Amino acid sequence: MTYYDEVGNYYDKDARDFENRYWKNQALQRIRQAFREEVKRHPFENGLEVGIGPGFDLIHFARIFKESQLFGIDISQEMVNLAADKIPGLNQPNAQVAQGSVEDLKNLFPEQKYDLIYVFFGALNTVEDLLLALKELEKLLAPGGRMVLTFVNKWFLAGMLIELLKLKPRWAFARLRKVWGGYSPTQFLASRCYSSRQIKAYAHQANLNCDKREGYSILYPAWYYHGLHKKMPAALLQILWKIDRKIGKGPLGEFGEYALYDFRKSD
């Protein structure tokens, strides 16, 4: 069994519960919407999503950008099935999906070039070789094209502190290991977390210029800290979110739960 088979099987088992959990998690919805706003800054004719999951964002953008074509892949066949089931509901179907990895793209959608490529919620944390993946994506990017990529951060300081206060040092420093086991306390998903310096270095080698980096959940509780979200007043959560949006664009952005990068193809 290959590494991608293992990742695909992991998400195959979780696909339907994954979708149901999302609609109950307001923090996750809020972060996703912020990611979407970054994509909307870049009008496109052909867009590609890597890691479509159940199709939340692919369908969202297909409805907004009716004259554009959307393409999406996921390593999980069950996730692809869920996304494919939503496409007929579009007034003007302008989305295609397929199962596979970044390395498969040139065969899944032959001769296709993209003005915009986006990845939400760390699908690139589960590629075999990040540098190779970025180079493959850059080859598919049209001249002047953009990539809006998000990653699970390596240096999530608030998370480290919370886990240390809970007397769970293993979880506090899990992302610093060469292989991170993912979010689940019961199922291991071999993945990797990267620092901002590593990501920018790989992007530079892949002929990509970084125009923006923004951190999320620096002070605003990460989406999986359900207890904190329930205990904190809504007004306080809103204040923390606003503070995050201000400091996330600066050096402290490197220490959030997620980081978003806006890359431009070099001339």
Short mmCIF file of C-alpha atoms in Angstrom, two decimals:
data_model
loop_
_atom_site.label_atom_id
_atom_site.label_comp_id
_atom_site.label_asym_id
_atom_site.label_seq_id
_atom_site.Cartn_x
_atom_site.Cartn_y
_atom_site.Cartn_z
CA MET A 1 0.00 0.00 0.00
CA THR A 2 1.37 3.41 -0.98
CA TYR A 3 1.39 6.51 1.21
CA TYR A 4 -1.42 8.04 -0.85
CA ASP A 5 -3.46 4.84 -0.46
CA GLU A 6 -3.14 5.22 3.31
CA VAL A 7 -4.22 8.87 3.22
CA GLY A 8 -7.11 8.05 0.90
CA ASN A 9 -8.31 5.21 3.12
CA TYR A 10 -8.14 7.47 6.18
CA TYR A 11 -10.47 10.03 4.60
CA ASP A 12 -12.68 7.42 2.92
CA LYS A 13 -13.67 6.17 6.37
CA ASP A 14 -14.35 9.68 7.65
CA ALA A 15 -15.95 11.32 4.60
CA ARG A 16 -19.62 11.48 5.62
CA ASP A 17 -18.96 12.27 9.28
CA PHE A 18 -16.47 14.91 8.10
CA GLU A 19 -19.22 16.72 6.21
CA ASN A 20 -21.71 16.49 9.08
CA ARG A 21 -19.18 17.76 11.64
CA TYR A 22 -18.35 20.76 9.51
CA TRP A 23 -21.86 22.19 9.62
CA LYS A 24 -21.78 22.06 13.43
CA ASN A 25 -18.46 23.92 13.71
CA GLN A 26 -18.86 27.69 13.43
CA ALA A 27 -15.15 28.35 13.95
CA LEU A 28 -14.29 26.18 10.96
CA GLN A 29 -16.93 27.94 8.86
CA ARG A 30 -15.57 31.34 9.83
CA ILE A 31 -12.00 30.42 8.89
CA ARG A 32 -13.12 28.86 5.61
CA GLN A 33 -14.98 32.03 4.67
CA ALA A 34 -11.83 34.08 5.29
CA PHE A 35 -9.91 31.74 2.97
CA ARG A 36 -12.63 32.13 0.33
CA GLU A 37 -12.41 35.92 0.44
CA GLU A 38 -8.74 35.69 -0.51
CA VAL A 39 -9.59 33.56 -3.55
CA LYS A 40 -12.30 36.04 -4.61
CA ARG A 41 -9.63 38.74 -4.94
CA HIS A 42 -8.35 36.92 -8.04
CA PRO A 43 -10.89 36.52 -10.88
CA PHE A 44 -10.13 33.47 -13.02
CA GLU A 45 -11.29 31.52 -16.06
CA ASN A 46 -9.95 28.10 -15.06
CA GLY A 47 -9.55 27.26 -11.37
CA LEU A 48 -8.16 24.17 -9.67
CA GLU A 49 -8.79 22.99 -6.12
CA VAL A 50 -6.50 20.40 -4.54
CA GLY A 51 -8.16 18.54 -1.68
CA ILE A 52 -11.81 19.22 -2.46
CA GLY A 53 -13.20 17.18 0.44
CA PRO A 54 -17.01 16.94 0.11
CA GLY A 55 -16.98 19.85 -2.35
CA PHE A 56 -17.78 22.78 -0.05
CA ASP A 57 -15.55 25.27 -1.84
CA LEU A 58 -15.61 23.89 -5.37
CA ILE A 59 -19.40 24.20 -5.47
CA HIS A 60 -19.30 27.59 -3.73
CA PHE A 61 -16.97 29.07 -6.35
CA ALA A 62 -18.74 27.34 -9.24
CA ARG A 63 -21.93 29.15 -8.20
CA ILE A 64 -20.21 32.53 -7.84
CA PHE A 65 -18.00 32.35 -10.93
CA LYS A 66 -20.61 31.03 -13.36
CA GLU A 67 -18.52 31.81 -16.44
CA SER A 68 -15.45 30.05 -15.05
CA GLN A 69 -14.48 26.38 -15.14
CA LEU A 70 -13.63 24.64 -11.87
CA PHE A 71 -11.56 21.47 -11.58
CA GLY A 72 -10.94 19.59 -8.36
CA ILE A 73 -9.14 16.54 -7.03
CA ASP A 74 -9.00 14.65 -3.78
CA ILE A 75 -6.99 11.63 -2.73
CA SER A 76 -10.15 10.11 -1.19
CA GLN A 77 -12.63 8.49 -3.57
CA GLU A 78 -15.43 8.88 -1.02
CA MET A 79 -14.79 12.62 -0.79
CA VAL A 80 -14.83 12.85 -4.59
CA ASN A 81 -18.15 10.99 -4.66
CA LEU A 82 -19.70 13.46 -2.20
CA ALA A 83 -18.47 16.40 -4.27
CA ALA A 84 -19.63 14.85 -7.54
CA ASP A 85 -23.13 14.38 -6.11
CA LYS A 86 -23.40 18.16 -5.66
CA ILE A 87 -22.43 19.14 -9.22
CA PRO A 88 -25.82 18.34 -10.86
CA GLY A 89 -27.39 20.86 -8.46
CA LEU A 90 -25.57 23.73 -10.20
CA ASN A 91 -27.76 25.73 -12.59
CA GLN A 92 -24.94 25.62 -15.11
CA PRO A 93 -22.62 22.71 -14.30
CA ASN A 94 -19.11 24.14 -14.61
CA ALA A 95 -17.17 21.83 -12.31
CA GLN A 96 -15.29 18.58 -12.81
CA VAL A 97 -13.80 16.34 -10.12
CA ALA A 98 -11.47 13.36 -10.09
CA GLN A 99 -9.70 11.13 -7.59
CA GLY A 100 -5.93 11.43 -7.44
CA SER A 101 -2.87 13.28 -6.19
CA VAL A 102 -1.07 16.39 -7.38
CA GLU A 103 1.29 14.14 -9.31
CA ASP A 104 -1.71 12.71 -11.23
CA LEU A 105 -3.11 16.05 -12.41
CA LYS A 106 -1.48 16.13 -15.84
CA ASN A 107 -3.22 12.84 -16.65
CA LEU A 108 -6.53 13.57 -14.91
CA PHE A 109 -7.10 16.85 -16.79
CA PRO A 110 -4.76 16.68 -19.83
CA GLU A 111 -3.54 19.90 -21.44
CA GLN A 112 -5.31 22.00 -18.81
CA LYS A 113 -3.79 25.23 -17.47
CA TYR A 114 -5.14 27.24 -14.54
CA ASP A 115 -5.28 30.95 -13.73
CA LEU A 116 -5.84 30.10 -10.08
CA ILE A 117 -4.98 27.11 -7.89
CA TYR A 118 -6.16 26.99 -4.31
CA VAL A 119 -5.72 24.57 -1.41
CA PHE A 120 -7.64 24.97 1.84
CA PHE A 121 -7.02 23.37 5.23
CA GLY A 122 -3.69 21.74 4.65
CA ALA A 123 -4.12 19.17 1.88
CA LEU A 124 -0.48 19.92 1.05
CA ASN A 125 0.51 18.71 4.52
CA THR A 126 -0.25 15.22 3.20
CA VAL A 127 1.81 15.13 0.01
CA GLU A 128 4.84 12.89 -0.24
CA ASP A 129 7.18 15.68 -1.33
CA LEU A 130 6.09 19.30 -0.91
CA LEU A 131 8.75 20.75 -3.21
CA LEU A 132 7.83 18.30 -5.96
CA ALA A 133 4.12 19.06 -5.48
CA LEU A 134 4.72 22.82 -5.76
CA LYS A 135 6.79 22.33 -8.91
CA GLU A 136 4.04 20.19 -10.44
CA LEU A 137 1.41 22.81 -9.62
CA GLU A 138 3.58 25.62 -10.98
CA LYS A 139 3.84 23.81 -14.33
CA LEU A 140 0.04 23.85 -14.54
CA LEU A 141 -0.24 27.54 -13.68
CA ALA A 142 -0.91 29.92 -16.58
CA PRO A 143 1.41 32.94 -17.01
CA GLY A 144 0.60 35.46 -14.30
CA GLY A 145 -1.41 32.82 -12.45
CA ARG A 146 -1.96 32.70 -8.69
CA MET A 147 -1.90 30.08 -5.97
CA VAL A 148 -3.76 30.59 -2.69
CA LEU A 149 -2.42 27.86 -0.43
CA THR A 150 -3.10 27.18 3.23
CA PHE A 151 -1.07 24.96 5.53
CA VAL A 152 -1.34 23.54 9.03
CA ASN A 153 1.37 25.51 10.82
CA LYS A 154 4.38 23.96 12.49
CA TRP A 155 4.73 26.62 15.19
CA PHE A 156 1.23 26.89 16.68
CA LEU A 157 2.21 28.56 19.96
CA ALA A 158 -1.25 28.90 21.54
CA GLY A 159 -1.87 25.21 20.88
CA MET A 160 1.44 24.28 22.48
CA LEU A 161 0.59 26.31 25.58
CA ILE A 162 -2.91 24.85 25.88
CA GLU A 163 -1.64 21.27 25.60
CA LEU A 164 1.11 21.93 28.15
CA LEU A 165 -1.47 23.33 30.58
CA LYS A 166 -3.45 20.13 30.02
CA LEU A 167 -0.25 18.21 30.91
CA LYS A 168 -0.03 16.72 27.42
CA PRO A 169 3.53 17.50 26.28
CA ARG A 170 3.37 14.84 23.56
CA TRP A 171 0.51 16.70 21.88
CA ALA A 172 2.08 20.09 22.60
CA PHE A 173 5.13 19.33 20.48
CA ALA A 174 3.62 16.85 18.00
CA ARG A 175 3.89 19.25 15.06
CA LEU A 176 7.61 19.72 15.60
CA ARG A 177 8.33 16.09 14.81
CA LYS A 178 9.40 15.02 11.33
CA VAL A 179 6.06 13.22 10.96
CA TRP A 180 2.91 14.64 12.54
CA GLY A 181 0.08 12.22 13.27
CA GLY A 182 -2.79 14.55 12.41
CA TYR A 183 -5.64 15.85 14.57
CA SER A 184 -7.27 12.60 15.66
CA PRO A 185 -6.30 11.19 19.08
CA THR A 186 -7.32 7.70 17.94
CA GLN A 187 -6.27 7.44 14.27
CA PHE A 188 -2.78 8.19 12.98
CA LEU A 189 -2.41 10.14 9.72
CA ALA A 190 1.20 10.54 8.65
CA SER A 191 1.59 14.17 7.62
CA ARG A 192 4.11 17.00 7.88
CA CYS A 193 3.97 20.51 9.30
CA TYR A 194 6.17 23.24 7.84
CA SER A 195 7.50 26.56 9.05
CA SER A 196 6.97 29.75 7.07
CA ARG A 197 10.65 29.75 6.14
CA GLN A 198 10.43 26.22 4.73
CA ILE A 199 7.32 26.95 2.68
CA LYS A 200 8.73 30.15 1.22
CA ALA A 201 12.01 28.41 0.38
CA TYR A 202 10.21 25.58 -1.43
CA ALA A 203 7.99 28.08 -3.25
CA HIS A 204 11.03 30.06 -4.41
CA GLN A 205 12.56 26.88 -5.81
CA ALA A 206 9.27 26.23 -7.60
CA ASN A 207 9.40 29.65 -9.31
CA LEU A 208 6.71 31.19 -7.11
CA ASN A 209 6.81 34.63 -5.49
CA CYS A 210 5.05 35.14 -2.16
CA ASP A 211 2.93 38.31 -2.16
CA LYS A 212 1.20 37.63 1.14
CA ARG A 213 1.28 35.41 4.20
CA GLU A 214 -1.43 35.56 6.84
CA GLY A 215 -1.86 33.53 10.02
CA TYR A 216 -5.13 32.28 11.52
CA SER A 217 -6.06 31.25 15.07
CA ILE A 218 -3.15 33.01 16.72
CA LEU A 219 -5.36 34.08 19.64
CA TYR A 220 -8.75 33.02 18.28
CA PRO A 221 -9.19 29.41 19.49
CA ALA A 222 -8.47 26.74 16.89
CA TRP A 223 -11.52 25.04 15.42
CA TYR A 224 -10.96 21.81 17.36
CA TYR A 225 -10.96 23.46 20.80
CA HIS A 226 -14.71 23.01 21.12
CA GLY A 227 -14.68 23.54 24.89
CA LEU A 228 -13.12 26.99 24.61
CA HIS A 229 -15.61 28.06 21.97
CA LYS A 230 -18.51 26.98 24.18
CA LYS A 231 -17.16 28.68 27.31
CA MET A 232 -16.14 32.01 25.77
CA PRO A 233 -18.78 34.71 25.23
CA ALA A 234 -19.53 35.39 21.57
CA ALA A 235 -18.37 38.99 22.01
CA LEU A 236 -14.95 37.85 23.26
CA LEU A 237 -14.57 35.41 20.38
CA GLN A 238 -15.38 38.23 17.97
CA ILE A 239 -12.74 40.46 19.59
CA LEU A 240 -10.12 37.70 19.38
CA TRP A 241 -11.00 37.13 15.73
CA LYS A 242 -10.56 40.83 14.93
CA ILE A 243 -7.22 40.92 16.75
CA ASP A 244 -6.14 37.84 14.81
CA ARG A 245 -6.97 39.53 11.52
CA LYS A 246 -4.75 42.46 12.43
CA ILE A 247 -1.73 40.62 13.82
CA GLY A 248 -2.01 37.70 11.40
CA LYS A 249 -0.55 39.78 8.58
CA GLY A 250 2.64 40.49 10.56
CA PRO A 251 5.42 38.35 12.05
CA LEU A 252 3.04 36.79 14.59
CA GLY A 253 1.14 35.20 11.72
CA GLU A 254 3.72 32.43 11.64
CA PHE A 255 2.50 31.21 15.03
CA GLY A 256 -1.15 30.58 14.21
CA GLU A 257 -2.95 27.28 13.65
CA TYR A 258 -3.11 27.86 9.91
CA ALA A 259 -1.20 30.06 7.49
CA LEU A 260 -2.43 31.29 4.12
CA TYR A 261 0.01 32.16 1.33
CA ASP A 262 -0.76 34.09 -1.85
CA PHE A 263 1.80 33.06 -4.47
CA ARG A 264 2.35 34.52 -7.93
CA LYS A 265 4.02 32.68 -10.81
CA SER A 266 7.38 34.31 -11.55
CA ASP A 267 7.77 35.99 -14.94
#
